[in-house]
Coordinates of C-alpha atoms in Angstrom, one line a residue:
M1 CA 130.2 56.6 112.2
A2 CA 132.1 59.9 113.6
A3 CA 134.4 59.9 110.3
L4 CA 131.3 59.5 108.2
L5 CA 129.4 62.4 109.8
R6 CA 132.5 64.9 109.9
P7 CA 132.2 66.1 106.5
L8 CA 128.6 66.8 106.8
R9 CA 129.2 68.7 110.2
I10 CA 131.8 70.8 108.1
L11 CA 129.1 71.4 105.4
F12 CA 126.4 72.5 107.7
S13 CA 129.0 74.6 109.9
S14 CA 130.0 76.4 106.7
S15 CA 126.3 76.7 105.3
Q16 CA 125.2 77.9 108.8
R17 CA 127.7 81.0 108.9
E18 CA 126.8 82.0 105.2
M19 CA 123.0 81.7 106.0
T20 CA 123.7 83.7 109.3
R21 CA 125.2 86.6 107.5
C22 CA 122.5 86.4 104.7
C23 CA 119.7 86.4 107.2
S24 CA 121.3 89.2 109.3
D25 CA 121.0 91.5 106.0
F26 CA 117.4 90.3 105.5
V27 CA 116.7 90.9 109.1
S28 CA 117.8 94.4 109.1
R29 CA 116.0 95.2 105.9
M30 CA 112.6 93.7 107.3
R31 CA 113.1 95.6 110.4
Y32 CA 114.1 98.9 108.7
V33 CA 111.1 98.9 106.7
N34 CA 108.7 98.1 109.6
R35 CA 110.0 100.9 111.3
L36 CA 109.5 103.2 108.3
K37 CA 105.8 102.0 108.7
E38 CA 105.6 103.1 112.0
D39 CA 107.4 106.4 112.1
D40 CA 106.4 108.9 109.5
E41 CA 109.6 111.3 110.1
A42 CA 111.8 108.3 109.4
C43 CA 109.7 107.5 106.0
V44 CA 110.0 111.3 104.9
T45 CA 113.7 111.2 105.3
A46 CA 114.0 107.8 103.4
L47 CA 111.8 109.2 100.5
Q48 CA 114.5 111.9 100.0
K49 CA 116.9 109.3 99.3
G50 CA 114.6 106.8 97.7
H51 CA 114.0 105.5 94.4
I52 CA 110.5 106.1 93.0
F53 CA 108.4 104.1 90.7
L54 CA 105.9 106.3 88.6
F55 CA 102.3 105.2 87.7
H56 CA 99.5 107.2 85.5
H57 CA 96.2 105.8 86.5
L58 CA 97.8 102.7 87.9
S59 CA 99.9 102.1 84.5
P60 CA 103.5 101.7 85.2
L61 CA 106.2 103.7 83.4
L62 CA 108.4 101.6 81.7
Q63 CA 111.3 101.4 79.3
R64 CA 112.0 98.6 76.6
T65 CA 115.5 97.3 76.9
D66 CA 117.8 95.9 74.1
T67 CA 116.3 92.4 74.5
E68 CA 112.9 93.6 74.1
T69 CA 111.5 93.2 77.6
L70 CA 110.5 95.9 79.8
R71 CA 112.0 97.5 83.0
P72 CA 110.4 99.9 85.2
V73 CA 111.9 103.6 85.0
T74 CA 113.0 104.4 88.6
L75 CA 113.3 108.4 89.9
T76 CA 115.1 109.9 92.8
C77 CA 113.3 112.4 94.9
S78 CA 115.2 115.2 93.5
D79 CA 114.4 113.9 89.8
L80 CA 110.8 113.7 90.6
Q81 CA 110.4 117.1 92.3
S82 CA 111.8 118.6 88.9
V83 CA 109.2 116.8 86.9
L84 CA 106.5 117.7 89.0
K85 CA 107.7 121.5 89.3
R86 CA 108.0 121.5 85.5
F87 CA 104.2 120.2 85.2
G88 CA 102.8 122.8 87.4
S89 CA 102.3 120.6 90.7
D90 CA 103.5 122.4 93.7
G91 CA 105.3 119.2 95.2
S92 CA 102.7 118.1 97.6
L93 CA 101.9 115.1 95.3
L94 CA 105.1 113.6 96.8
K95 CA 103.8 113.0 100.0
E96 CA 101.4 110.7 98.6
S97 CA 104.2 108.4 97.6
V98 CA 103.7 104.8 99.1
L99 CA 106.3 102.6 100.4
I100 CA 107.0 99.4 98.8
G101 CA 110.2 97.9 100.4
C102 CA 113.8 98.1 100.5
S103 CA 116.0 96.4 98.0
E104 CA 118.9 94.0 98.6
Q105 CA 121.5 97.1 98.1
N106 CA 119.1 98.9 100.9
Q107 CA 117.7 101.3 98.5
T108 CA 114.3 102.2 100.0
Q109 CA 111.3 101.9 97.1
F110 CA 108.4 104.1 96.8
C111 CA 105.9 104.3 94.4
L112 CA 103.5 107.4 93.0
D113 CA 100.6 107.7 90.9
V114 CA 100.6 110.9 88.9
G115 CA 97.1 110.5 87.1
E116 CA 96.5 114.2 87.5
L117 CA 99.4 115.1 85.1
D118 CA 99.5 114.8 81.4
Q119 CA 100.4 111.5 81.0
A120 CA 102.2 112.0 77.3
A121 CA 104.3 114.8 78.7
V122 CA 105.4 113.1 81.7
A123 CA 106.5 109.9 79.6
E124 CA 108.4 111.9 77.4
E125 CA 110.2 113.9 80.0
C126 CA 111.1 110.6 81.7
Q127 CA 112.1 108.8 78.7
G128 CA 109.3 106.1 79.2
A129 CA 105.7 105.1 78.4
F130 CA 102.9 104.2 80.7
V131 CA 101.7 100.8 80.1
D132 CA 98.7 98.8 80.9
L133 CA 100.1 96.1 83.4
R134 CA 98.1 93.3 82.0
K135 CA 99.9 93.9 78.6
A136 CA 103.3 94.5 80.3
F137 CA 103.5 91.8 82.9
F138 CA 104.9 89.3 80.7
L139 CA 107.7 91.2 79.4
L140 CA 109.1 92.4 82.8
P141 CA 111.9 90.5 84.3
G142 CA 111.3 88.2 87.1
P143 CA 112.8 90.4 89.6
E144 CA 110.9 93.5 88.6
A145 CA 107.5 91.8 88.0
P146 CA 106.5 91.3 91.6
L147 CA 107.8 94.5 92.5
V148 CA 105.6 96.7 90.1
A149 CA 102.7 94.2 90.8
K150 CA 102.8 95.1 94.3
A151 CA 103.2 98.8 93.8
Q152 CA 100.4 99.0 91.6
A153 CA 98.0 97.1 94.4
L154 CA 98.9 99.3 97.0
L155 CA 98.1 102.1 94.9
R156 CA 94.9 100.8 93.9
W157 CA 94.1 99.8 97.6
H158 CA 95.0 103.4 98.5
Q159 CA 92.5 105.1 95.6
T160 CA 89.4 102.7 96.4
N161 CA 89.7 103.0 100.5
R162 CA 89.5 106.8 100.9
F163 CA 86.4 106.2 103.0
C164 CA 85.6 104.1 106.0
S165 CA 83.1 101.3 105.2
A166 CA 81.5 101.6 108.5
T167 CA 81.1 105.5 109.1
G168 CA 81.3 106.9 105.6
Q169 CA 83.8 109.3 106.8
P170 CA 87.4 110.1 105.1
T171 CA 90.0 108.0 105.9
H172 CA 93.6 109.2 106.2
R173 CA 96.8 107.2 105.5
N174 CA 100.4 107.1 107.4
Q175 CA 103.3 108.5 105.6
A176 CA 104.5 105.0 104.5
G177 CA 100.9 104.2 103.3
S178 CA 100.8 100.8 105.1
Q179 CA 97.4 101.7 106.8
R180 CA 94.4 104.0 106.6
V181 CA 92.3 105.0 109.6
C182 CA 89.1 106.3 109.9
S183 CA 88.9 110.2 111.1
S184 CA 85.4 109.5 112.9
S185 CA 85.8 106.0 114.7
S186 CA 89.5 105.5 114.4
I187 CA 89.2 102.1 112.5
V188 CA 92.5 101.1 111.1
Y189 CA 92.4 99.6 107.4
Y190 CA 95.1 97.6 106.2
P191 CA 95.7 96.3 102.3
K192 CA 93.9 93.2 101.7
M193 CA 94.6 90.5 99.1
S194 CA 91.9 87.9 97.6
P195 CA 92.7 84.3 98.0
V196 CA 92.8 82.4 94.9
V197 CA 93.6 78.7 94.3
I198 CA 95.3 77.6 91.2
V199 CA 95.9 74.3 90.3
L200 CA 97.9 71.7 87.6
V201 CA 95.6 68.8 87.4
S202 CA 97.4 65.6 86.1
D203 CA 96.1 62.1 85.1
G204 CA 99.7 60.9 85.6
K205 CA 100.8 61.1 81.8
R206 CA 99.3 64.5 80.9
C207 CA 98.6 67.8 82.4
L208 CA 95.1 69.9 82.2
L209 CA 95.3 73.4 81.2
G210 CA 92.7 75.7 80.4
R211 CA 92.3 79.1 78.9
Q212 CA 89.8 82.1 79.2
A213 CA 88.2 83.8 76.2
S214 CA 89.9 87.1 77.6
F215 CA 93.3 85.4 77.4
P216 CA 95.4 86.4 74.2
Q217 CA 95.5 83.9 71.6
G218 CA 97.3 80.4 72.4
L219 CA 98.0 81.3 76.0
Y220 CA 96.9 78.3 78.1
S221 CA 97.4 78.2 81.7
A222 CA 96.5 76.1 85.0
L223 CA 93.1 76.4 86.5
A224 CA 92.4 78.9 88.9
G225 CA 89.3 80.4 91.2
F226 CA 88.5 82.6 94.2
C227 CA 87.9 80.9 97.5
D228 CA 84.5 81.2 98.7
M229 CA 83.7 82.5 102.0
G230 CA 84.2 79.7 104.7
E231 CA 85.9 77.3 102.2
T232 CA 89.1 75.9 103.0
L233 CA 91.8 76.1 100.1
E234 CA 91.3 72.1 99.6
E235 CA 87.5 72.5 99.5
A236 CA 87.9 75.6 96.8
L237 CA 90.4 73.5 94.5
C238 CA 88.0 70.6 94.2
R239 CA 84.9 72.8 93.7
E240 CA 86.8 74.9 91.0
V241 CA 88.2 71.5 89.1
A242 CA 84.6 70.0 89.5
E243 CA 82.9 73.1 88.2
E244 CA 85.1 74.3 85.4
V245 CA 86.1 70.7 83.9
G246 CA 83.9 68.3 85.7
L247 CA 86.4 66.3 87.4
E248 CA 86.8 64.6 91.0
V249 CA 90.3 65.3 92.6
R250 CA 91.6 62.4 94.3
S251 CA 95.0 64.0 96.0
I252 CA 96.3 67.6 96.6
S253 CA 99.8 68.7 97.2
Y254 CA 100.8 72.5 97.9
S255 CA 103.9 74.0 95.9
S256 CA 104.1 77.7 96.2
S257 CA 102.4 81.0 96.4
Q258 CA 102.4 84.2 94.9
H259 CA 100.8 87.8 94.9
W260 CA 99.2 88.2 91.4
P261 CA 98.1 91.9 90.5
F262 CA 95.0 90.4 88.5
P263 CA 91.9 91.3 88.8
H264 CA 92.5 93.2 91.9
S265 CA 95.4 92.1 94.0
S266 CA 95.1 88.1 94.4
F267 CA 97.0 86.1 96.4
M268 CA 97.6 82.8 94.4
L269 CA 98.1 79.5 96.3
G270 CA 99.4 77.0 94.1
F271 CA 98.8 73.2 94.3
H272 CA 99.4 69.9 92.1
A273 CA 96.1 67.5 92.0
T274 CA 95.7 64.2 90.5
V275 CA 92.6 62.6 88.9
S276 CA 92.1 59.2 87.9
P277 CA 93.2 58.4 84.5
A278 CA 90.0 55.8 84.4
H279 CA 87.5 59.1 85.0
S280 CA 89.8 62.2 82.7
Q281 CA 87.1 62.6 80.4
L282 CA 86.4 66.6 80.4
D283 CA 83.3 68.2 80.6
V284 CA 84.1 71.8 80.2
D285 CA 81.8 74.8 81.7
H286 CA 82.2 77.0 78.6
S287 CA 80.5 79.9 80.7
E288 CA 84.0 79.7 83.0
L289 CA 86.4 78.3 80.4
E290 CA 86.7 79.1 76.3
D291 CA 88.6 75.7 76.2
A292 CA 90.5 73.1 78.3
R293 CA 92.6 70.5 77.2
W294 CA 95.1 67.5 78.0
F295 CA 98.7 68.1 77.1
T296 CA 101.7 65.6 76.7
P297 CA 105.3 66.4 78.3
E298 CA 106.5 67.0 75.0
E299 CA 103.8 69.7 74.3
I300 CA 104.6 71.5 77.4
T301 CA 108.3 71.1 76.8
S302 CA 107.8 72.8 73.6
A303 CA 105.4 75.8 74.9
L304 CA 108.1 76.4 77.8
Q305 CA 110.9 77.1 75.1
V306 CA 108.4 80.3 73.9
K307 CA 109.9 83.0 75.7
T308 CA 107.6 85.9 74.6
P309 CA 104.3 86.2 73.3
P310 CA 103.7 85.6 69.5
R311 CA 103.5 88.8 67.6
F312 CA 100.2 89.8 66.0
G313 CA 99.8 87.7 62.5
D314 CA 102.5 85.0 63.6
P315 CA 101.4 81.0 63.4
P316 CA 99.3 79.9 66.3
V317 CA 101.2 78.7 68.9
L318 CA 100.7 77.0 72.5
W319 CA 102.4 79.6 75.0
L320 CA 102.3 79.7 78.7
P321 CA 102.5 82.4 81.4
P322 CA 105.8 84.1 82.0
R323 CA 108.2 82.2 84.2
H324 CA 108.0 84.7 87.3
A325 CA 104.1 83.5 87.2
V326 CA 103.1 80.7 89.7
A327 CA 101.4 79.0 86.8
N328 CA 104.3 78.6 85.1
H329 CA 106.3 77.3 88.2
L330 CA 103.5 74.5 88.6
I331 CA 103.9 73.7 84.8
T332 CA 107.7 73.6 85.0
E333 CA 107.6 71.4 88.4
W334 CA 105.1 68.9 86.3
R335 CA 107.4 68.5 83.2
D336 CA 110.7 68.1 85.6
H337 CA 108.8 65.4 87.4
Q338 CA 107.9 63.5 84.5
R339 CA 111.2 63.7 83.2
R340 CA 112.6 62.2 86.5
S341 CA 109.9 59.6 86.1
E342 CA 110.7 58.6 82.7
G343 CA 114.5 58.5 83.7
S344 CA 114.0 56.1 86.8
A345 CA 111.6 53.8 84.8

């Protein structure tokens, strides 16, 4: 037995050394970011050396790449100071930058909304374009999409929480932008997200996808809905499925979660759920959904191969949320599970 376990000991010993090294870097970054949230002077110093993502009325500044995707434009503090000076700002706007985080390369990241400046002029000066995030999100690479989403969410939160809900007095932010404090009552406010359940329903052989009227043509996704006050996640999931498509869920399993910037900073919690094949007839609530349908693994596999949204005028085609969306993760998980099940049959 000892001889059989020896290779496992070697494997775990090697993995643990690597994990410890990675975790040390991660822990250092997390503690550094936390210190910047608590120390205004340290945050000001970090801003001088950080990278800054620009927004204009919450639309991010982006550039198109050679692969027809988009990437955020990043500026150094000195670059941004030059831009602000050129367009008549005294530089005080820079103090409104909000801390996003720290990259794996130990580069601090901030965001700033320059909505008071001329949009077209700033975009031209920075060699980019301010693009509505709903339109751009599908074309942002996986690692950068959540970063831009987080930045927009933080900027929006600051714009909509300038006054205390209890006293009506102005609130003031710390340098990092991680909190706001009422000037009268000292009540502290922190950024919040709204919990949303998103679920991929299956009858064992097919998965259920729906679309809202506001979706681009051909786009289908997993069912989703906000949690009501006092609901558990499971209760919210069962209610949403019953309301939207008239089905009763019989089993639920958790998959993963994701911050989602639409409509206003949602926290998506992803699940798989099953319904009885004998009770899979859909009764779609068209006030909630434009359409909902069952899809086979073959149809899903074909849709997953569509890498970019169809252009205007192209033939209609089924396509799915981008790879970095939790909906895509759920759909891919289901497709892979179906393949494994067929292979073992």
